[in-house]
GROMACS .gro file of N, CA, C and O in nm:
model
  500
    1MET      N    1  12.101   9.815   7.278
    1MET     CA    2  12.196   9.829   7.365
    1MET      C    3  12.067   9.772   7.503
    1MET      O    4  11.974   9.804   7.500
    2SER      N    5  12.152   9.690   7.555
    2SER     CA    6  12.044   9.590   7.694
    2SER      C    7  12.047   9.709   7.825
    2SER      O    8  12.121   9.801   7.855
    3SER      N    9  11.954   9.709   7.853
    3SER     CA   10  11.905   9.763   7.999
    3SER      C   11  11.983   9.716   8.093
    3SER      O   12  12.044   9.577   8.087
    4ARG      N   13  11.998   9.784   8.209
    4ARG     CA   14  12.061   9.716   8.323
    4ARG      C   15  11.959   9.592   8.361
    4ARG      O   16  12.017   9.559   8.420
    5GLU      N   17  11.862   9.634   8.366
    5GLU     CA   18  11.746   9.518   8.423
    5GLU      C   19  11.757   9.361   8.344
    5GLU      O   20  11.752   9.266   8.397
    6TYR      N   21  11.792   9.405   8.208
    6TYR     CA   22  11.833   9.307   8.153
    6TYR      C   23  11.950   9.269   8.155
    6TYR      O   24  11.972   9.084   8.140
    7LEU      N   25  12.029   9.300   8.161
    7LEU     CA   26  12.163   9.226   8.193
    7LEU      C   27  12.196   9.195   8.350
    7LEU      O   28  12.232   9.074   8.389
    8LEU      N   29  12.118   9.256   8.427
    8LEU     CA   30  12.131   9.198   8.557
    8LEU      C   31  12.012   9.024   8.537
    8LEU      O   32  12.100   8.923   8.631
    9LEU      N   33  11.906   9.040   8.485
    9LEU     CA   34  11.860   8.895   8.431
    9LEU      C   35  11.944   8.806   8.375
    9LEU      O   36  11.913   8.706   8.390
   10CYS      N   37  12.014   8.845   8.261
   10CYS     CA   38  12.105   8.751   8.204
   10CYS      C   39  12.205   8.681   8.345
   10CYS      O   40  12.228   8.559   8.327
   11ASN      N   41  12.272   8.797   8.429
   11ASN     CA   42  12.326   8.741   8.489
   11ASN      C   43  12.289   8.666   8.601
   11ASN      O   44  12.381   8.556   8.640
   12ARG      N   45  12.190   8.635   8.651
   12ARG     CA   46  12.067   8.590   8.725
   12ARG      C   47  12.047   8.440   8.667
   12ARG      O   48  12.077   8.321   8.730
   13ASN      N   49  12.032   8.467   8.551
   13ASN     CA   50  12.039   8.315   8.435
   13ASN      C   51  12.106   8.251   8.464
   13ASN      O   52  12.134   8.100   8.506
   14LYS      N   53  12.279   8.306   8.454
   14LYS     CA   54  12.409   8.213   8.428
   14LYS      C   55  12.412   8.156   8.576
   14LYS      O   56  12.474   8.036   8.588
   15GLU      N   57  12.354   8.258   8.682
   15GLU     CA   58  12.422   8.182   8.783
   15GLU      C   59  12.330   8.061   8.848
   15GLU      O   60  12.335   7.945   8.920
   16LEU      N   61  12.204   8.083   8.805
   16LEU     CA   62  12.086   8.000   8.839
   16LEU      C   63  12.144   7.848   8.766
   16LEU      O   64  12.137   7.768   8.828
   17LYS      N   65  12.165   7.877   8.668
   17LYS     CA   66  12.228   7.774   8.570
   17LYS      C   67  12.343   7.689   8.663
   17LYS      O   68  12.297   7.581   8.628
   18SER      N   69  12.450   7.770   8.702
   18SER     CA   70  12.580   7.677   8.708
   18SER      C   71  12.507   7.615   8.853
   18SER      O   72  12.590   7.542   8.882
   19ILE      N   73  12.415   7.646   8.921
   19ILE     CA   74  12.385   7.645   9.035
   19ILE      C   75  12.286   7.484   9.043
   19ILE      O   76  12.350   7.351   9.074
   20PHE      N   77  12.179   7.486   8.941
   20PHE     CA   78  12.062   7.407   8.933
   20PHE      C   79  12.105   7.329   8.821
   20PHE      O   80  12.077   7.198   8.812
   21LEU      N   81  12.192   7.333   8.705
   21LEU     CA   82  12.198   7.301   8.567
   21LEU      C   83  12.349   7.204   8.529
   21LEU      O   84  12.372   7.268   8.470
   22THR      N   85  12.364   7.139   8.630
   22THR     CA   86  12.492   7.073   8.679
   22THR      C   87  12.509   7.005   8.548
   22THR      O   88  12.422   6.913   8.481
   23SER      N   89  12.658   6.918   8.547
   23SER     CA   90  12.660   6.793   8.430
   23SER      C   91  12.629   6.687   8.503
   23SER      O   92  12.529   6.621   8.403
   24PHE      N   93  12.579   6.634   8.612
   24PHE     CA   94  12.517   6.585   8.668
   24PHE      C   95  12.349   6.544   8.614
   24PHE      O   96  12.319   6.426   8.587
   25ILE      N   97  12.321   6.681   8.572
   25ILE     CA   98  12.194   6.702   8.552
   25ILE      C   99  12.162   6.616   8.350
   25ILE      O  100  12.084   6.534   8.359
   26TYR      N  101  12.282   6.633   8.285
   26TYR     CA  102  12.297   6.630   8.141
   26TYR      C  103  12.336   6.469   8.171
   26TYR      O  104  12.296   6.374   8.069
   27GLU      N  105  12.391   6.440   8.272
   27GLU     CA  106  12.432   6.278   8.245
   27GLU      C  107  12.329   6.175   8.335
   27GLU      O  108  12.293   6.038   8.272
   28GLU      N  109  12.267   6.217   8.412
   28GLU     CA  110  12.111   6.136   8.455
   28GLU      C  111  12.029   6.237   8.463
   28GLU      O  112  11.944   6.224   8.584
   29PRO      N  113  11.942   6.237   8.366
   29PRO     CA  114  11.845   6.316   8.369
   29PRO      C  115  11.757   6.308   8.404
   29PRO      O  116  11.640   6.355   8.480
   30ASN      N  117  11.668   6.130   8.460
   30ASN     CA  118  11.582   6.092   8.474
   30ASN      C  119  11.565   6.078   8.640
   30ASN      O  120  11.464   5.981   8.685
   31THR      N  121  11.667   6.132   8.693
   31THR     CA  122  11.642   6.072   8.842
   31THR      C  123  11.563   6.152   8.936
   31THR      O  124  11.558   6.269   8.849
   32ASP      N  125  11.536   6.169   9.057
   32ASP     CA  126  11.469   6.215   9.103
   32ASP      C  127  11.567   6.380   9.154
   32ASP      O  128  11.469   6.462   9.126
   33ARG      N  129  11.688   6.340   9.213
   33ARG     CA  130  11.719   6.447   9.225
   33ARG      C  131  11.725   6.515   9.103
   33ARG      O  132  11.763   6.673   9.109
   34SER      N  133  11.779   6.505   8.965
   34SER     CA  134  11.802   6.567   8.861
   34SER      C  135  11.610   6.658   8.843
   34SER      O  136  11.646   6.780   8.789
   35GLN      N  137  11.549   6.588   8.835
   35GLN     CA  138  11.448   6.627   8.819
   35GLN      C  139  11.404   6.752   8.898
   35GLN      O  140  11.339   6.862   8.899
   36ASN      N  141  11.425   6.738   9.026
   36ASN     CA  142  11.398   6.804   9.125
   36ASN      C  143  11.527   6.971   9.117
   36ASN      O  144  11.433   7.068   9.150
   37MET      N  145  11.602   6.944   9.038
   37MET     CA  146  11.733   7.070   9.041
   37MET      C  147  11.605   7.105   8.938
   37MET      O  148  11.678   7.266   8.913
   38ILE      N  149  11.562   7.051   8.852
   38ILE     CA  150  11.523   7.122   8.704
   38ILE      C  151  11.431   7.201   8.728
   38ILE      O  152  11.412   7.305   8.682
   39LYS      N  153  11.348   7.147   8.826
   39LYS     CA  154  11.225   7.247   8.851
   39LYS      C  155  11.264   7.373   8.949
   39LYS      O  156  11.177   7.417   8.920
   40ALA      N  157  11.354   7.313   9.042
   40ALA     CA  158  11.405   7.437   9.115
   40ALA      C  159  11.453   7.567   9.042
   40ALA      O  160  11.390   7.671   9.069
   41TYR      N  161  11.484   7.525   8.926
   41TYR     CA  162  11.586   7.622   8.826
   41TYR      C  163  11.456   7.693   8.786
   41TYR      O  164  11.451   7.797   8.725
   42ARG      N  165  11.376   7.624   8.692
   42ARG     CA  166  11.266   7.643   8.605
   42ARG      C  167  11.177   7.759   8.747
   42ARG      O  168  11.152   7.885   8.667
   43PHE      N  169  11.155   7.744   8.840
   43PHE     CA  170  11.084   7.806   8.940
   43PHE      C  171  11.160   7.923   8.973
   43PHE      O  172  11.062   8.014   8.947
   44LEU      N  173  11.279   7.921   8.987
   44LEU     CA  174  11.379   8.014   9.030
   44LEU      C  175  11.426   8.183   8.882
   44LEU      O  176  11.388   8.260   8.943
   45ILE      N  177  11.380   8.075   8.837
   45ILE     CA  178  11.413   8.176   8.641
   45ILE      C  179  11.296   8.216   8.654
   45ILE      O  180  11.284   8.318   8.582
   46HIS      N  181  11.169   8.174   8.632
   46HIS     CA  182  11.054   8.207   8.654
   46HIS      C  183  11.018   8.362   8.689
   46HIS      O  184  10.939   8.441   8.685
   47ALA      N  185  11.066   8.351   8.841
   47ALA     CA  186  11.062   8.425   8.963
   47ALA      C  187  11.187   8.551   8.893
   47ALA      O  188  11.087   8.660   8.910
   48GLU      N  189  11.271   8.548   8.836
   48GLU     CA  190  11.338   8.651   8.801
   48GLU      C  191  11.327   8.671   8.677
   48GLU      O  192  11.293   8.845   8.660
   49ILE      N  193  11.212   8.636   8.605
   49ILE     CA  194  11.175   8.697   8.472
   49ILE      C  195  11.054   8.794   8.481
   49ILE      O  196  11.065   8.890   8.477
   50GLU      N  197  10.958   8.716   8.614
   50GLU     CA  198  10.878   8.797   8.626
   50GLU      C  199  10.919   8.964   8.700
   50GLU      O  200  10.879   9.093   8.688
   51TYR      N  201  11.001   8.956   8.796
   51TYR     CA  202  11.080   9.072   8.855
   51TYR      C  203  11.151   9.163   8.738
   51TYR      O  204  11.096   9.268   8.770
   52TYR      N  205  11.184   9.106   8.675
   52TYR     CA  206  11.232   9.188   8.525
   52TYR      C  207  11.120   9.242   8.452
   52TYR      O  208  11.172   9.383   8.446
   53PHE      N  209  11.044   9.203   8.450
   53PHE     CA  210  10.912   9.267   8.412
   53PHE      C  211  10.859   9.362   8.498
   53PHE      O  212  10.794   9.458   8.413
   54GLU      N  213  10.813   9.352   8.602
   54GLU     CA  214  10.806   9.443   8.697
   54GLU      C  215  10.891   9.546   8.720
   54GLU      O  216  10.839   9.661   8.724
   55SER      N  217  11.076   9.532   8.698
   55SER     CA  218  11.107   9.670   8.728
   55SER      C  219  11.089   9.737   8.603
   55SER      O  220  11.115   9.828   8.585
   56VAL      N  221  11.120   9.684   8.498
   56VAL     CA  222  11.147   9.752   8.343
   56VAL      C  223  10.961   9.829   8.359
   56VAL      O  224  10.973   9.924   8.331
   57ILE      N  225  10.896   9.782   8.385
   57ILE     CA  226  10.722   9.852   8.348
   57ILE      C  227  10.712   9.920   8.470
   57ILE      O  228  10.654  10.054   8.441
   58LYS      N  229  10.759   9.917   8.617
   58LYS     CA  230  10.749  10.035   8.709
   58LYS      C  231  10.844  10.137   8.661
   58LYS      O  232  10.802  10.249   8.673
   59ASN      N  233  10.977  10.135   8.621
   59ASN     CA  234  11.026  10.213   8.549
   59ASN      C  235  11.017  10.293   8.469
   59ASN      O  236  11.009  10.456   8.457
   60THR      N  237  10.907  10.226   8.357
   60THR     CA  238  10.857  10.299   8.256
   60THR      C  239  10.728  10.412   8.326
   60THR      O  240  10.742  10.516   8.261
   61ALA      N  241  10.671  10.362   8.382
   61ALA     CA  242  10.577  10.405   8.436
   61ALA      C  243  10.570  10.542   8.530
   61ALA      O  244  10.517  10.608   8.506
   62ASN      N  245  10.670  10.494   8.587
   62ASN     CA  246  10.760  10.620   8.683
   62ASN      C  247  10.818  10.750   8.590
   62ASN      O  248  10.786  10.831   8.606
   63GLU      N  249  10.854  10.719   8.495
   63GLU     CA  250  10.931  10.803   8.386
   63GLU      C  251  10.828  10.869   8.306
   63GLU      O  252  10.806  10.976   8.358
   64ALA      N  253  10.721  10.819   8.308
   64ALA     CA  254  10.605  10.874   8.235
   64ALA      C  255  10.529  10.953   8.329
   64ALA      O  256  10.494  11.067   8.294
   65LEU      N  257  10.511  10.903   8.443
   65LEU     CA  258  10.416  11.006   8.571
   65LEU      C  259  10.531  11.135   8.584
   65LEU      O  260  10.485  11.215   8.601
   66ASP      N  261  10.687  11.133   8.556
   66ASP     CA  262  10.731  11.234   8.592
   66ASP      C  263  10.743  11.345   8.496
   66ASP      O  264  10.699  11.451   8.504
   67LYS      N  265  10.722  11.271   8.356
   67LYS     CA  266  10.712  11.332   8.236
   67LYS      C  267  10.568  11.431   8.278
   67LYS      O  268  10.555  11.594   8.222
   68TRP      N  269  10.475  11.375   8.282
   68TRP     CA  270  10.301  11.418   8.337
   68TRP      C  271  10.322  11.499   8.448
   68TRP      O  272  10.274  11.658   8.445
   69GLN      N  273  10.402  11.534   8.562
   69GLN     CA  274  10.397  11.608   8.699
   69GLN      C  275  10.468  11.712   8.631
   69GLN      O  276  10.491  11.836   8.696
   70ASN      N  277  10.592  11.685   8.581
   70ASN     CA  278  10.711  11.829   8.537
   70ASN      C  279  10.649  11.900   8.404
   70ASN      O  280  10.657  12.022   8.451
   71ASP      N  281  10.599  11.858   8.297
   71ASP     CA  282  10.544  11.903   8.176
   71ASP      C  283  10.426  11.878   8.130
   71ASP      O  284  10.406  11.963   8.038
   72TYR      N  285  10.339  11.834   8.209
   72TYR     CA  286  10.240  11.789   8.147
   72TYR      C  287  10.216  11.740   8.035
   72TYR      O  288  10.101  11.749   7.954
   73GLU      N  289  10.301  11.626   7.983
   73GLU     CA  290  10.331  11.553   7.854
   73GLU      C  291  10.282  11.439   7.886
   73GLU      O  292  10.272  11.363   7.981
   74ILE      N  293  10.140  11.345   7.829
   74ILE     CA  294  10.105  11.306   7.866
   74ILE      C  295  10.157  11.119   7.772
   74ILE      O  296  10.170  11.172   7.667
   75LYS      N  297  10.266  11.048   7.798
   75LYS     CA  298  10.297  10.968   7.753
   75LYS      C  299  10.241  10.835   7.721
   75LYS      O  300  10.124  10.829   7.804
   76LYS      N  301  10.250  10.751   7.611
   76LYS     CA  302  10.183  10.633   7.602
   76LYS      C  303  10.166  10.522   7.722
   76LYS      O  304  10.031  10.460   7.748
   77PRO      N  305  10.254  10.512   7.782
   77PRO     CA  306  10.229  10.427   7.925
   77PRO      C  307  10.150  10.476   8.016
   77PRO      O  308  10.073  10.409   8.080
   78LEU      N  309  10.115  10.589   8.031
   78LEU     CA  310  10.077  10.651   8.159
   78LEU      C  311   9.935  10.638   8.065
   78LEU      O  312   9.824  10.591   8.140
   79LEU      N  313   9.865  10.650   7.958
   79LEU     CA  314   9.752  10.674   7.892
   79LEU      C  315   9.726  10.510   7.892
   79LEU      O  316   9.581  10.487   7.928
   80SER      N  317   9.813  10.395   7.915
   80SER     CA  318   9.778  10.266   7.902
   80SER      C  319   9.726  10.224   8.022
   80SER      O  320   9.645  10.171   8.062
   81ILE      N  321   9.802  10.287   8.142
   81ILE     CA  322   9.761  10.257   8.249
   81ILE      C  323   9.635  10.295   8.313
   81ILE      O  324   9.529  10.243   8.355
   82LEU      N  325   9.590  10.417   8.261
   82LEU     CA  326   9.431  10.477   8.295
   82LEU      C  327   9.346  10.379   8.199
   82LEU      O  328   9.253  10.387   8.245
   83ALA      N  329   9.394  10.350   8.098
   83ALA     CA  330   9.279  10.247   7.974
   83ALA      C  331   9.253  10.166   8.059
   83ALA      O  332   9.124  10.115   8.057
   84PHE      N  333   9.356  10.075   8.130
   84PHE     CA  334   9.294   9.954   8.197
   84PHE      C  335   9.241   9.955   8.366
   84PHE      O  336   9.218   9.868   8.440
   85HIS      N  337   9.278  10.111   8.395
   85HIS     CA  338   9.177  10.113   8.524
   85HIS      C  339   9.027  10.166   8.497
   85HIS      O  340   8.986  10.194   8.419
   86ASN      N  341   8.960  10.140   8.632
   86ASN     CA  342   8.857  10.144   8.652
   86ASN      C  343   8.796  10.318   8.654
   86ASN      O  344   8.710  10.355   8.705
   87ILE      N  345   8.840  10.354   8.529
   87ILE     CA  346   8.791  10.520   8.585
   87ILE      C  347   8.714  10.536   8.418
   87ILE      O  348   8.706  10.468   8.329
   88SER      N  349   8.596  10.614   8.481
   88SER     CA  350   8.487  10.645   8.381
   88SER      C  351   8.447  10.795   8.361
   88SER      O  352   8.434  10.853   8.438
   89PHE      N  353   8.419  10.846   8.233
   89PHE     CA  354   8.378  10.928   8.210
   89PHE      C  355   8.236  10.954   8.159
   89PHE      O  356   8.219  10.900   8.018
   90SER      N  357   8.124  10.977   8.247
   90SER     CA  358   8.004  11.007   8.186
   90SER      C  359   7.975  11.123   8.075
   90SER      O  360   8.048  11.181   8.064
   91ASN      N  361   7.874  11.069   7.957
   91ASN     CA  362   7.835  11.183   7.887
   91ASN      C  363   7.897  11.224   7.785
   91ASN      O  364   7.945  11.334   7.764
   92ILE      N  365   8.004  11.104   7.752
   92ILE     CA  366   8.088  11.115   7.657
   92ILE      C  367   8.021  11.192   7.514
   92ILE      O  368   7.975  11.111   7.473
   93PRO      N  369   8.039  11.288   7.420
   93PRO     CA  370   7.983  11.326   7.300
   93PRO      C  371   8.005  11.231   7.228
   93PRO      O  372   8.102  11.147   7.194
   94THR      N  373   7.900  11.211   7.089
   94THR     CA  374   7.904  11.090   6.998
   94THR      C  375   7.926  11.166   6.852
   94THR      O  376   7.973  11.145   6.815
   95ARG      N  377   7.843  11.298   6.915
   95ARG     CA  378   7.901  11.369   6.763
   95ARG      C  379   7.948  11.529   6.833
   95ARG      O  380   7.984  11.570   6.919
   96ALA      N  381   8.081  11.577   6.680
   96ALA     CA  382   8.095  11.698   6.726
   96ALA      C  383   8.020  11.835   6.779
   96ALA      O  384   8.079  11.898   6.875
   97SER      N  385   7.907  11.833   6.702
   97SER     CA  386   7.834  11.903   6.779
   97SER      C  387   7.784  11.932   6.925
   97SER      O  388   7.706  12.019   6.974
   98GLU      N  389   7.841  11.792   6.975
   98GLU     CA  390   7.719  11.785   7.161
   98GLU      C  391   7.854  11.797   7.247
   98GLU      O  392   7.838  11.824   7.338
   99ILE      N  393   8.026  11.869   7.129
   99ILE     CA  394   8.119  11.856   7.227
   99ILE      C  395   8.110  12.017   7.325
   99ILE      O  396   8.084  12.114   7.271
  100ASN      N  397   8.098  12.029   7.434
  100ASN     CA  398   8.131  12.139   7.490
  100ASN      C  399   8.244  12.159   7.595
  100ASN      O  400   8.301  12.038   7.633
  101SER      N  401   8.264  12.211   7.704
  101SER     CA  402   8.349  12.233   7.790
  101SER      C  403   8.325  12.129   7.916
  101SER      O  404   8.408  12.033   7.991
  102GLY      N  405   8.200  12.125   7.921
  102GLY     CA  406   8.174  11.954   8.042
  102GLY      C  407   8.186  11.846   7.997
  102GLY      O  408   8.183  11.731   8.099
  103ASN      N  409   8.189  11.844   7.829
  103ASN     CA  410   8.220  11.698   7.823
  103ASN      C  411   8.320  11.682   7.717
  103ASN      O  412   8.340  11.550   7.652
  104ASP      N  413   8.401  11.781   7.698
  104ASP     CA  414   8.531  11.743   7.587
  104ASP      C  415   8.640  11.680   7.688
  104ASP      O  416   8.689  11.721   7.775
  105LEU      N  417   8.683  11.567   7.638
  105LEU     CA  418   8.763  11.454   7.701
  105LEU      C  419   8.930  11.539   7.737
  105LEU      O  420   8.943  11.528   7.850
  106ARG      N  421   8.949  11.619   7.656
  106ARG     CA  422   9.089  11.688   7.696
  106ARG      C  423   9.067  11.811   7.782
  106ARG      O  424   9.139  11.801   7.883
  107PHE      N  425   8.931  11.833   7.800
  107PHE     CA  426   8.901  11.954   7.896
  107PHE      C  427   8.877  11.851   8.004
  107PHE      O  428   8.943  11.959   8.120
  108ARG      N  429   8.853  11.760   8.013
  108ARG     CA  430   8.793  11.682   8.151
  108ARG      C  431   8.925  11.652   8.203
  108ARG      O  432   8.997  11.631   8.322
  109ILE      N  433   9.039  11.592   8.080
  109ILE     CA  434   9.165  11.562   8.162
  109ILE      C  435   9.226  11.685   8.222
  109ILE      O  436   9.261  11.665   8.347
  110PHE      N  437   9.231  11.776   8.165
  110PHE     CA  438   9.291  11.883   8.207
  110PHE      C  439   9.204  11.937   8.317
  110PHE      O  440   9.346  11.980   8.445
  111LYS      N  441   9.112  11.975   8.377
  111LYS     CA  442   9.061  11.962   8.484
  111LYS      C  443   9.058  11.869   8.558
  111LYS      O  444   9.056  11.912   8.706
  112CYS      N  445   9.083  11.752   8.570
  112CYS     CA  446   9.112  11.661   8.648
  112CYS      C  447   9.246  11.639   8.704
  112CYS      O  448   9.289  11.499   8.712
  113VAL      N  449   9.340  11.753   8.654
  113VAL     CA  450   9.475  11.684   8.687
  113VAL      C  451   9.553  11.658   8.833
  113VAL      O  452   9.583  11.538   8.848
  114ASN      N  453   9.472  11.664   8.909
  114ASN     CA  454   9.555  11.644   9.060
  114ASN      C  455   9.453  11.479   9.087
  114ASN      O  456   9.531  11.400   9.175
  115ALA      N  457   9.364  11.491   9.049
  115ALA     CA  458   9.300  11.352   9.082
  115ALA      C  459   9.367  11.212   9.001
  115ALA      O  460   9.406  11.142   9.029
  116PHE      N  461   9.392  11.279   8.871
  116PHE     CA  462   9.474  11.218   8.771
  116PHE      C  463   9.589  11.148   8.846
  116PHE      O  464   9.655  11.040   8.835
  117LYS      N  465   9.682  11.277   8.872
  117LYS     CA  466   9.800  11.246   8.949
  117LYS      C  467   9.735  11.127   9.062
  117LYS      O  468   9.832  11.032   9.088
  118ASP      N  469   9.712  11.175   9.194
  118ASP     CA  470   9.669  11.066   9.271
  118ASP      C  471   9.593  10.911   9.197
  118ASP      O  472   9.688  10.826   9.304
  119ILE      N  473   9.540  10.883   9.136
  119ILE     CA  474   9.521  10.781   9.067
  119ILE      C  475   9.670  10.726   9.047
  119ILE      O  476   9.665  10.596   9.046
  120ILE      N  477   9.723  10.795   8.935
  120ILE     CA  478   9.827  10.703   8.863
  120ILE      C  479   9.893  10.642   9.026
  120ILE      O  480   9.972  10.547   9.019
  121LYS      N  481   9.924  10.750   9.107
  121LYS     CA  482  10.002  10.703   9.267
  121LYS      C  483   9.970  10.604   9.352
  121LYS      O  484  10.021  10.506   9.386
  122LYS      N  485   9.816  10.588   9.326
  122LYS     CA  486   9.775  10.481   9.382
  122LYS      C  487   9.798  10.351   9.352
  122LYS      O  488   9.789  10.249   9.370
  123ILE      N  489   9.761  10.356   9.181
  123ILE     CA  490   9.768  10.233   9.117
  123ILE      C  491   9.933  10.158   9.126
  123ILE      O  492   9.970  10.056   9.090
  124MET      N  493  10.004  10.280   9.092
  124MET     CA  494  10.156  10.258   9.120
  124MET      C  495  10.228  10.167   9.271
  124MET      O  496  10.360  10.130   9.281
  125ALA      N  497  10.131  10.220   9.356
  125ALA     CA  498  10.187  10.195   9.480
  125ALA      C  499  10.224  10.052   9.505
  125ALA      O  500  10.130   9.943   9.481
   0.00000   0.00000   0.00000
């Protein structure tokens, strides 16, 4: 099933094709006018595709953030955002015997709930 964003992208593609890729382009593809129309189409469809991905990613991240804020359930999109953000935990244990409440990653995440929410909100702003 296609998402609303994908259907919007498809509609925009049809609209841009009808405006820029007219029969003239196919009849005389090597003229300056044809080449400019093709470039304009490529530029605008590229922007539409970027907007599509940005919308899908933002919606996915917002859903994951809502899930975290409401149920404290961490979804993969949220973990992915954190994985590529410049957060670091010092003294991460290398052996099971070194784990304690000060360096257990699960404990740290639980302990930093409010900071965690603020970081996600800043990243997504």
